[in-house]
XYZ file of C-alpha atoms in Angstrom:
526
model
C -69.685 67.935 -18.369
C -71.425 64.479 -19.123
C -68.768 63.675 -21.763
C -66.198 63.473 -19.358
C -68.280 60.814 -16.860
C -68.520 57.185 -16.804
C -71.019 56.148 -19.461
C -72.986 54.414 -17.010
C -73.323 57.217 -14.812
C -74.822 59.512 -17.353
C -77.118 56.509 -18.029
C -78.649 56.615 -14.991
C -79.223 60.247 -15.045
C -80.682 59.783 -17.970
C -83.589 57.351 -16.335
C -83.609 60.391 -13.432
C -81.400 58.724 -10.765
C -78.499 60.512 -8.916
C -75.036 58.130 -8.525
C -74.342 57.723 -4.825
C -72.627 54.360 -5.128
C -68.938 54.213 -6.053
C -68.469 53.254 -8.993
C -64.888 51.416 -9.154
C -65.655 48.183 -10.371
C -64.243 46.870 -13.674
C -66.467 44.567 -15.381
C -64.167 41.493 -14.723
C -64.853 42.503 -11.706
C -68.244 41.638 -11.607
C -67.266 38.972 -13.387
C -65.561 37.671 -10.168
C -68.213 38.574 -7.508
C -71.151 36.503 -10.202
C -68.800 33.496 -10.303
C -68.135 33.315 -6.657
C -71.636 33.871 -6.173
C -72.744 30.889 -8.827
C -69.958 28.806 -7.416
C -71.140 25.189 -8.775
C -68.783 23.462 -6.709
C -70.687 24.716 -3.838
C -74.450 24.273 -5.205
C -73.583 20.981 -6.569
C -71.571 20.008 -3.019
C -74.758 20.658 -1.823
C -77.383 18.832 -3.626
C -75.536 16.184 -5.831
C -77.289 13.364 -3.920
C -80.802 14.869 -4.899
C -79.438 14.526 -8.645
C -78.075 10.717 -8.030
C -81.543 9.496 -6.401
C -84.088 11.198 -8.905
C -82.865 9.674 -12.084
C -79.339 8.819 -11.333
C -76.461 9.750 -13.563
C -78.223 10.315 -17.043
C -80.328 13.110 -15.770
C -77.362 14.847 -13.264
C -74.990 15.298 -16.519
C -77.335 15.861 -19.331
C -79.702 17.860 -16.717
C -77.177 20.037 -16.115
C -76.273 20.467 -19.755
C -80.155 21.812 -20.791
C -80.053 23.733 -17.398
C -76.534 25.556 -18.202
C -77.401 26.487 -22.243
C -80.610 27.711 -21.191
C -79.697 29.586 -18.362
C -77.011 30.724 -20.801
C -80.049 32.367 -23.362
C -81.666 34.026 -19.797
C -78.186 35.612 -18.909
C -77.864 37.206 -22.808
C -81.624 38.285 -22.498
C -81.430 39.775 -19.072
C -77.761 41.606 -20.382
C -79.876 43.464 -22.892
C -82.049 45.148 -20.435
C -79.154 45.526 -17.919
C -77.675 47.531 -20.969
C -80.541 49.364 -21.133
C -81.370 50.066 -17.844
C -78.035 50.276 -15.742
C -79.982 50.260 -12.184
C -78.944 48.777 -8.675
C -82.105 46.188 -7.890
C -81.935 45.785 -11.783
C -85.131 43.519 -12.150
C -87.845 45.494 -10.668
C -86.459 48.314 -12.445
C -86.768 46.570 -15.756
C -90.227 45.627 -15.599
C -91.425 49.045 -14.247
C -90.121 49.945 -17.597
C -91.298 47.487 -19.690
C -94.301 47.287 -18.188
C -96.338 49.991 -19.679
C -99.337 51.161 -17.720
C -98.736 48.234 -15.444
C -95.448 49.625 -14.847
C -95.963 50.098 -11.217
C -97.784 46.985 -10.234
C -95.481 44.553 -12.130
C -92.222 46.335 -10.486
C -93.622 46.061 -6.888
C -94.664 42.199 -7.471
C -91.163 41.186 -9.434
C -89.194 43.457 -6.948
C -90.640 41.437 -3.854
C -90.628 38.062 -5.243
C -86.657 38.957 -6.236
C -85.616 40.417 -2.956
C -87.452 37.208 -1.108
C -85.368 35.238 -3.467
C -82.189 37.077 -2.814
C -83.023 36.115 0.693
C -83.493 32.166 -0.172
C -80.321 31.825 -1.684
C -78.107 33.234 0.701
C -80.051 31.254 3.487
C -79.396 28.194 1.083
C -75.590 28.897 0.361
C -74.744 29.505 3.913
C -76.565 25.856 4.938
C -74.067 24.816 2.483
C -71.065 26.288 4.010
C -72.394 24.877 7.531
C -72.737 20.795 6.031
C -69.613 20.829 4.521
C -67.699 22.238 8.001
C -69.432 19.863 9.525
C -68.527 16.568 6.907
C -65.337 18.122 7.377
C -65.588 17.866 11.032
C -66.839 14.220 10.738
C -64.115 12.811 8.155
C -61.675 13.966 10.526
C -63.120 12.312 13.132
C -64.983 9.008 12.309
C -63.397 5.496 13.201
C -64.103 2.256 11.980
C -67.693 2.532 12.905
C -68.519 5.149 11.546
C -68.946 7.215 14.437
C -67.218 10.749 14.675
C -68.200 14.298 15.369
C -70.931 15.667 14.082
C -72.068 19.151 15.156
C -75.121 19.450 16.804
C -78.567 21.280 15.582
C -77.425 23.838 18.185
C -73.882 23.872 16.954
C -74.446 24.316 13.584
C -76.594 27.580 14.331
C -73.577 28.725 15.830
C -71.872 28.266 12.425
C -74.859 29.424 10.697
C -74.475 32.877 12.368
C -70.918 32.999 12.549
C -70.685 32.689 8.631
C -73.215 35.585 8.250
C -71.413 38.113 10.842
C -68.272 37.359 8.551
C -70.213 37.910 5.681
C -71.644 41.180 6.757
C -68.272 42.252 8.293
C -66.621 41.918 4.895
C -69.285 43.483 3.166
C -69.339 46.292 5.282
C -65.814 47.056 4.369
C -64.936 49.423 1.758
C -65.757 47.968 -1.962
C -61.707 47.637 -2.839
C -61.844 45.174 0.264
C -64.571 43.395 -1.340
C -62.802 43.723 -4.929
C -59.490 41.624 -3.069
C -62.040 38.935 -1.892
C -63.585 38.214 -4.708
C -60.341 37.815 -7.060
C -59.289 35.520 -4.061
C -62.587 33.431 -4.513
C -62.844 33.994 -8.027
C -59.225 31.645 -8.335
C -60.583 29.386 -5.308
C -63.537 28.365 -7.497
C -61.456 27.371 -10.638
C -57.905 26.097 -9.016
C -59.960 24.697 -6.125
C -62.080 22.394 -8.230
C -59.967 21.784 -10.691
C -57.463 20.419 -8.224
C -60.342 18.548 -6.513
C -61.169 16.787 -9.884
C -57.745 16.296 -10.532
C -56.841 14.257 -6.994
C -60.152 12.366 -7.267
C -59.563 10.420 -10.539
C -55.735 9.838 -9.547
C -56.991 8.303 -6.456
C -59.515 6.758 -7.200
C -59.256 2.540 -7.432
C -61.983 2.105 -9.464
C -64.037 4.084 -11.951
C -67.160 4.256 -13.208
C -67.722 3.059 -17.372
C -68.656 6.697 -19.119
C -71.379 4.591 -20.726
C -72.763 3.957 -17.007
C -71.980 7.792 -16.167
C -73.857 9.346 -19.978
C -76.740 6.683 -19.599
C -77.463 5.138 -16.719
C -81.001 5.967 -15.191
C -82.581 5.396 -11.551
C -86.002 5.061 -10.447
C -86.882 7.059 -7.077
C -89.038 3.987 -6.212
C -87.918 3.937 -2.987
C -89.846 7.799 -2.623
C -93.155 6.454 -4.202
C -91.702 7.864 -7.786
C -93.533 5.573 -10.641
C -92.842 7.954 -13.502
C -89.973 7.945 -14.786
C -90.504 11.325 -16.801
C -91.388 12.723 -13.035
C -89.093 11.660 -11.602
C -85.770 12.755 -14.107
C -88.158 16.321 -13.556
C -87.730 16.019 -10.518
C -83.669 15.706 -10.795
C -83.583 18.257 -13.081
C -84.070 20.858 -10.885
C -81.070 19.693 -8.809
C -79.396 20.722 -12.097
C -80.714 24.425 -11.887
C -79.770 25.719 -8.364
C -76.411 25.714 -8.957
C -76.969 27.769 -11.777
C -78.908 30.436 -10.223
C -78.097 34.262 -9.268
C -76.294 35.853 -12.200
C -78.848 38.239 -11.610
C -76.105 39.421 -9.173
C -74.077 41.541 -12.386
C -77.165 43.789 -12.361
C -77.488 44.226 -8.899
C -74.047 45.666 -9.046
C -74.544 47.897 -11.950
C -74.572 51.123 -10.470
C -70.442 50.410 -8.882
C -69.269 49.150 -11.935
C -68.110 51.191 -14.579
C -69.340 51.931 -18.095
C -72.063 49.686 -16.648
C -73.932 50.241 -19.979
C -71.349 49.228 -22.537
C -69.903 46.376 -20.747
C -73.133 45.049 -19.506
C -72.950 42.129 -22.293
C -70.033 40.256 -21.119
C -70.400 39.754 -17.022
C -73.234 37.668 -16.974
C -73.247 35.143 -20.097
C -68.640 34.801 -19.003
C -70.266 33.820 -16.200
C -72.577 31.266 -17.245
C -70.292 29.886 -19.283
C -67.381 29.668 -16.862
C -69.542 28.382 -14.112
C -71.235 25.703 -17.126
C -67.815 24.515 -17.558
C -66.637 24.159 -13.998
C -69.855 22.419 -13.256
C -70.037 19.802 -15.937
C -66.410 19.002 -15.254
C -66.395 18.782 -11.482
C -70.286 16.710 -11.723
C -68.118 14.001 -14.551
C -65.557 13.412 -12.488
C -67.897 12.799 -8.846
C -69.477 10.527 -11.108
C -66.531 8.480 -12.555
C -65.227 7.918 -9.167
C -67.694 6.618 -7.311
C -66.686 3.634 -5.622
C -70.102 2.595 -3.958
C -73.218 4.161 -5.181
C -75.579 2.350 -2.963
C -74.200 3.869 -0.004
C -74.161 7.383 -1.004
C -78.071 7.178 -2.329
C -79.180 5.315 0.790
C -76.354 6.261 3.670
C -77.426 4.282 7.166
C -76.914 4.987 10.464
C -74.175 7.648 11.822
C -74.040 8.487 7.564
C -77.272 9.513 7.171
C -76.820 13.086 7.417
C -73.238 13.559 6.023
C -72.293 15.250 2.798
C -72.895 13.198 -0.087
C -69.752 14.348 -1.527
C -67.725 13.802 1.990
C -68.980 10.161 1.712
C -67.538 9.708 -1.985
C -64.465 11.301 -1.199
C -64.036 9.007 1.979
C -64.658 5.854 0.019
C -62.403 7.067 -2.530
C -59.515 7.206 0.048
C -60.587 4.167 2.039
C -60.134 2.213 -1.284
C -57.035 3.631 -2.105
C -55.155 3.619 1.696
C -57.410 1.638 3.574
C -58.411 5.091 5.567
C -60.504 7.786 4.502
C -59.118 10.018 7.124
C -57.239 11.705 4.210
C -60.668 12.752 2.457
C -60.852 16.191 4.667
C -57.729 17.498 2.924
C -60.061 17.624 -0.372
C -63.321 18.509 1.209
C -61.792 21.489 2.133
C -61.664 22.614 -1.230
C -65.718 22.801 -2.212
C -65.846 23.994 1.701
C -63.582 27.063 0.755
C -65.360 27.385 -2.107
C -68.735 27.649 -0.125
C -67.014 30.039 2.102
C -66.986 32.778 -0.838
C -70.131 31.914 -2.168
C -72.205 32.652 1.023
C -70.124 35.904 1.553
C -70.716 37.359 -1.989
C -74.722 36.565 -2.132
C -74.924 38.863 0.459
C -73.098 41.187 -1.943
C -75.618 40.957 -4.370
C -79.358 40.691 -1.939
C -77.530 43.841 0.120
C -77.720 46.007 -3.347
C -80.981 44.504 -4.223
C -82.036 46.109 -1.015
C -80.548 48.888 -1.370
C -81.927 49.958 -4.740
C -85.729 48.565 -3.522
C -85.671 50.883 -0.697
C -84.149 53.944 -2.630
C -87.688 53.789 -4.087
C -89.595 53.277 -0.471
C -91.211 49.940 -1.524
C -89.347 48.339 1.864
C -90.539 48.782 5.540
C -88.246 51.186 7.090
C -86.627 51.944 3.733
C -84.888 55.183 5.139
C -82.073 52.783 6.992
C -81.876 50.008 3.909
C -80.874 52.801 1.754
C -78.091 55.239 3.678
C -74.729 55.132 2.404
C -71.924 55.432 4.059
C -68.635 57.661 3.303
C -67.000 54.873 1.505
C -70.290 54.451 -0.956
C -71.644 51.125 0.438
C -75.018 50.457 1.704
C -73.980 48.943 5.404
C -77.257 49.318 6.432
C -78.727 47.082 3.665
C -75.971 44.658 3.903
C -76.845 43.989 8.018
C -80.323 44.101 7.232
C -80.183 40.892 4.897
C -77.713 39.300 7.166
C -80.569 39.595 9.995
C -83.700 38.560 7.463
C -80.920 35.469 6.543
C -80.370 34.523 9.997
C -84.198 34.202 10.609
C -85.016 32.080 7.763
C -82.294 29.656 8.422
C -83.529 29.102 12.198
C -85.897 26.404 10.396
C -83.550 25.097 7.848
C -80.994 23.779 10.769
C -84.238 21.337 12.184
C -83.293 18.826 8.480
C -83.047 18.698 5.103
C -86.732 19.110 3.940
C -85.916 22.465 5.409
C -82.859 23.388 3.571
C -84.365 21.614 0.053
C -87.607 23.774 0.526
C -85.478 27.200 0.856
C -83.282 25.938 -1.837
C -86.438 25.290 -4.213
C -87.858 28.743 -2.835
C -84.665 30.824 -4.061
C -84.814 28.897 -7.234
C -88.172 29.330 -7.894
C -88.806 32.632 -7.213
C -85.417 34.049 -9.043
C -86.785 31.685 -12.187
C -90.094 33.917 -11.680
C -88.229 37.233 -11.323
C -85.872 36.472 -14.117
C -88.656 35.360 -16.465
C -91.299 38.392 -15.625
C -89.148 41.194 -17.053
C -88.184 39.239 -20.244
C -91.777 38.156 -20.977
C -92.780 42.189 -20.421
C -90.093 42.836 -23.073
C -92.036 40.438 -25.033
C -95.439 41.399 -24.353
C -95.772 45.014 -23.556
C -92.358 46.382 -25.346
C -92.055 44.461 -28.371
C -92.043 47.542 -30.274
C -91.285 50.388 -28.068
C -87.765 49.095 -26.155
C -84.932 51.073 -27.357
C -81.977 48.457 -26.584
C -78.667 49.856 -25.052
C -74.955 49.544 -26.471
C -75.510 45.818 -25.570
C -77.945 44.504 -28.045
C -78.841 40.838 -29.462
C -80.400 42.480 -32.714
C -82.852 40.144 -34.719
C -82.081 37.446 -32.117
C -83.465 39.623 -29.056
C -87.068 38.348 -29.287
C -86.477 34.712 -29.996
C -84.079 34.355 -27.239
C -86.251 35.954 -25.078
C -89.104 33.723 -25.725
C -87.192 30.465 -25.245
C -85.867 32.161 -21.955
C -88.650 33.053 -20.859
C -90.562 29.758 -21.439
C -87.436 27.490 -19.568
C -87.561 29.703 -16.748
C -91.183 29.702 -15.860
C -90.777 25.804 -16.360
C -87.708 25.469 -14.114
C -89.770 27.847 -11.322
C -92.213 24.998 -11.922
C -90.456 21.711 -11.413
C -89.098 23.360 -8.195
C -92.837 23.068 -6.552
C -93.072 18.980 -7.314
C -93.480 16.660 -4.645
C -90.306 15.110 -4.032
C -91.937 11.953 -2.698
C -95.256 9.737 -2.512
C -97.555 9.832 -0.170
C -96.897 13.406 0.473
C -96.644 13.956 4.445
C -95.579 16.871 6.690
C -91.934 15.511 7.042
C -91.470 15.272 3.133
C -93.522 17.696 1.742
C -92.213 20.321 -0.971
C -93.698 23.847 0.588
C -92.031 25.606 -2.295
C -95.528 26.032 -3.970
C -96.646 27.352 -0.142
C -94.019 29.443 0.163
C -93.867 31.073 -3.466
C -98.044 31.227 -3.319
C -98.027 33.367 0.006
C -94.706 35.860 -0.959
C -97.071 36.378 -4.222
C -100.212 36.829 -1.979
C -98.900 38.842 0.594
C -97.731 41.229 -2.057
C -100.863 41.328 -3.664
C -102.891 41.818 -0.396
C -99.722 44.831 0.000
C -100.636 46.440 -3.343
C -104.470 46.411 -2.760
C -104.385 47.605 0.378
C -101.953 50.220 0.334
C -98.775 50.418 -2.136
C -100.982 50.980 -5.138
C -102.005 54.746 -3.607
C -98.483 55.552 -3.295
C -95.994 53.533 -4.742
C -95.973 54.970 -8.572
C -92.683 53.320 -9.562
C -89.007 53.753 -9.041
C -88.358 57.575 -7.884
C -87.156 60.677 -9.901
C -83.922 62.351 -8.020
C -82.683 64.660 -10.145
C -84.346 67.278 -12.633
C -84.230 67.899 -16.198
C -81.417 70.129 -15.773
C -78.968 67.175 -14.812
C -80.412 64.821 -17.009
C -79.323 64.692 -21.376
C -82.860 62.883 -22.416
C -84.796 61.328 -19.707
C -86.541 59.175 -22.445
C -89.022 57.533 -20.463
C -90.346 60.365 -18.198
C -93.262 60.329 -20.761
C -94.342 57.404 -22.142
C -94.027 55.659 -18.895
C -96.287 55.846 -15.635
C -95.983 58.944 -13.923
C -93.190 58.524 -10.660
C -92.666 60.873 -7.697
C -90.549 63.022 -7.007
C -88.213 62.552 -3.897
């Protein structure tokens, strides 16, 4: 009898899709797996020098405080249709049914611009995880001139892959395993930093004047930057990264229960935990900076060390006369990097999963299989493979690793906006909201979400520097142009004569109201 399932089950037999997942997941659950996978410690580990150089401290703390209340709006707009439509690969999902007669276009375009994405930002959090091993590996090693071990292009593949068969190993384990991890991470990311912030301003000699830390701007001069407005564009979209892939809570909809009803607290907690963490652990960096010309223009054997690595090591320097000490706290954001590249391969293996359920993948008859536990191994090596293969580039230097970075963030900022502007556009008057609904505020937040995110997908294709060369350039704009192009040359050529949409597998007798069997593009049957 459907009154005695999970709410969220009968949901999604309602929208004509049989539960094969398990569905054991609390919604603090999710909860856990999104903040591990957000993780601003890590993201901001990673890219707080891009932040410092493109407009300096003024644009890293107030950047980040437009980034994380706007993000914040996306989240509460994207948990109304996640209430609505309860679906594994959520996104794709959404704008097939928002999209009206352009149902099954839209979904095949958002769906491969957010899988793509999903990709991105694993490749990017994993990169992560490999600099800070190796600033790790460096602090514990350097001397008095600076030299010390760092690993090796070659080397650092080795970590590269190592951290993904880990990943997928985990992943691969029943979801209860998974559950354990991510309560592990989920106190990591909070204790962790916290503890990190609260060591660095005890240790720290010398501090930074807040007035320096709230106001203080920085030309990019140095990267052919003349605009000021540019460039603080430019460092805003340091600021946005960190706060990308709550898209994650939908991806998981289908194993967590009452999906439906709870669907409005995962995502915006989330935000707002990660918003916190974030603006806390970016003040105190900040404040304890000892020498700020060295850690926006490192020299020598520094040059490709951890931004954050090189604070911490002045910090202790100052403070003991050695900076040997500074790998004790570097192993906190490291940690904290660890569980963020294991749990976006969480969220891109159910992305996959649901994509292929509906045959718009190649060979989507392995991404899909289940096995006796309920998870989708399959999926969850398949992304670990497509991961692996992207990063092969990003290991050759940094313009690498900031183009995939920019790649993930714009093309999640497209895939997040699309379905909220189809809401908008095409279903202004014909959604019917879930138990999760933002009322009279639905539309307005969904505009101004909308608009930031197409504008944060934006700033990530800017030049980063003047003259742009081959070494330098941003290929973001490249990258995102051909994913959309490729698709498009994909739907012309073939998917539009057979993909109609995500797939009907169950009949009317298992269903209570399949509402939009209707009104909506007709879908195959499996």
């Amino acid at each position: 009898m459907f009154s005695e399932k999970d709410t969220g089950t009968k949901r999604l037999l309602e929208l004509g899709i049989r539960q094969k997942l398990r569905r054991p997941l609390h919604w603090t659950h999710s909860f856990m797996v999104a903040l591990c996978i957000l993780s601003p410690t890590t993201c901001i580990t990673g890219l707080y020098s891009q932040g410092l150089i493109y407009g300096g401290p003024v644009v890293l703390v107030w950047g980040w405080v437009c980034a994380g209340s706007l993000h914040t709006l996306a989240a509460l707009s994207m948990s109304e249709l996640s209430s609505a439509f309860p679906v594994s690969g959520g996104l794709y999902y959404w704008s097939f049914m928002l999209g009206g007669n352009h149902g099954p276009f839209v979904s095949w375009m958002v769906g491969w611009i957010n899988l793509l994405g999903q990709v991105a930002i694993v490749a990017g959090t994993v990169y992560i995880f490999v600099e800070a091993l190796a600033a790790c590996l460096f602090l514990a090693t350097r001397d008095i001139n600076n030299n010390g071990y760092y690993p090796s292009s070659g080397m650092q593949l080795y970590i590269y892959a190592g951290m993904l068969a880990v990943s997928a190993t985990v992943n691969s384990a029943p979801l209860k395993v998974l559950v354990r991890v991510a309560k592990i991470g989920a106190v990591w990311q909070v204790l962790g930093t916290f503890t990190m912030v609260g060591a660095m301003l005890a240790l720290a000699p010398k501090q930074q004047k807040w007035v320096w830390v709230l106001t203080d701007f920085r030309s990019a001069g140095s990267y052919g930057l003349t605009s000021n407005v540019y460039t603080a564009l430019v460092g805003l979209s340091g600021a946005s990264w960190p706060l990308m892939g709550y898209d994650s809570v939908a991806h998981m909809m289908e194993e967590t229960k009452s999906a439906d009803t709870t669907a409005g607290k995962p995502m915006p907690y989330t935000l707002v935990a990660s918003f916190v963490i974030g603006l806390v652990y970016l003040l105190a960096l900040t404040l304890c900076i000892q020498d700020v010309q060295s850690i926006t223009d490192p020299s020598g054997n520094l040059v490709n060390v951890n931004s954050v690595a090189l604070i911490l090591w002045d910090i202790f320097d100052a403070r003991y006369g050695s900076g040997a000490g500074a790998v004790l706290l570097m192993l906190l954001p490291l940690g904290c990097s660890f569980f963020c590249a294991l749990h976006t391969v969480t969220s891109a293996s159910r992305m996959l999963y649901g994509f292929s359920r509906d045959r718009a993948v190649p060979f989507w008859w392995i991404w899909q299989k289940v096995d006796d536990q309920g998870v989708p191994v399959h999926a969850v090596w398949g992304i670990t493979s497509a991961v692996f293969l992207l990063g092969l580039p990003m290991l050759g230097g940094t313009v690498a690793f900031d183009t995939s970075s920019s790649i993930a963030t714009a093309g999640l900022c497209l895939a997040y906006a699309l379905p909220i502007g189809f809401r908008i556009v095409f279903a202004h008057h014909s959604f019917e909201p879930g138990p999760f609904s933002l009322g009279r505020w639905s539309i307005p937040i969904a505009a101004v979400a909308c608009i930031w995110l197409l504008f944060a997908s934006a700033i990530f294709m800017l030049p980063q520097a003047f003259p742009v060369t081959g070494s330098n350039n941003n290929y973001t704009s490249t990258a995102v142009g051909s994913i959309l192009l490729a698709a498009l040359i994909a739907w012309l050529v073939s998917a539009r004569h057979w993909f109609s949409g995500p797939r009907i597998d169950v009949d009317n007798s298992d269903a209570v109201n399949v509402k939009y069997w209707v009104t909506d593009p007709p879908r195959k049957d499996l």
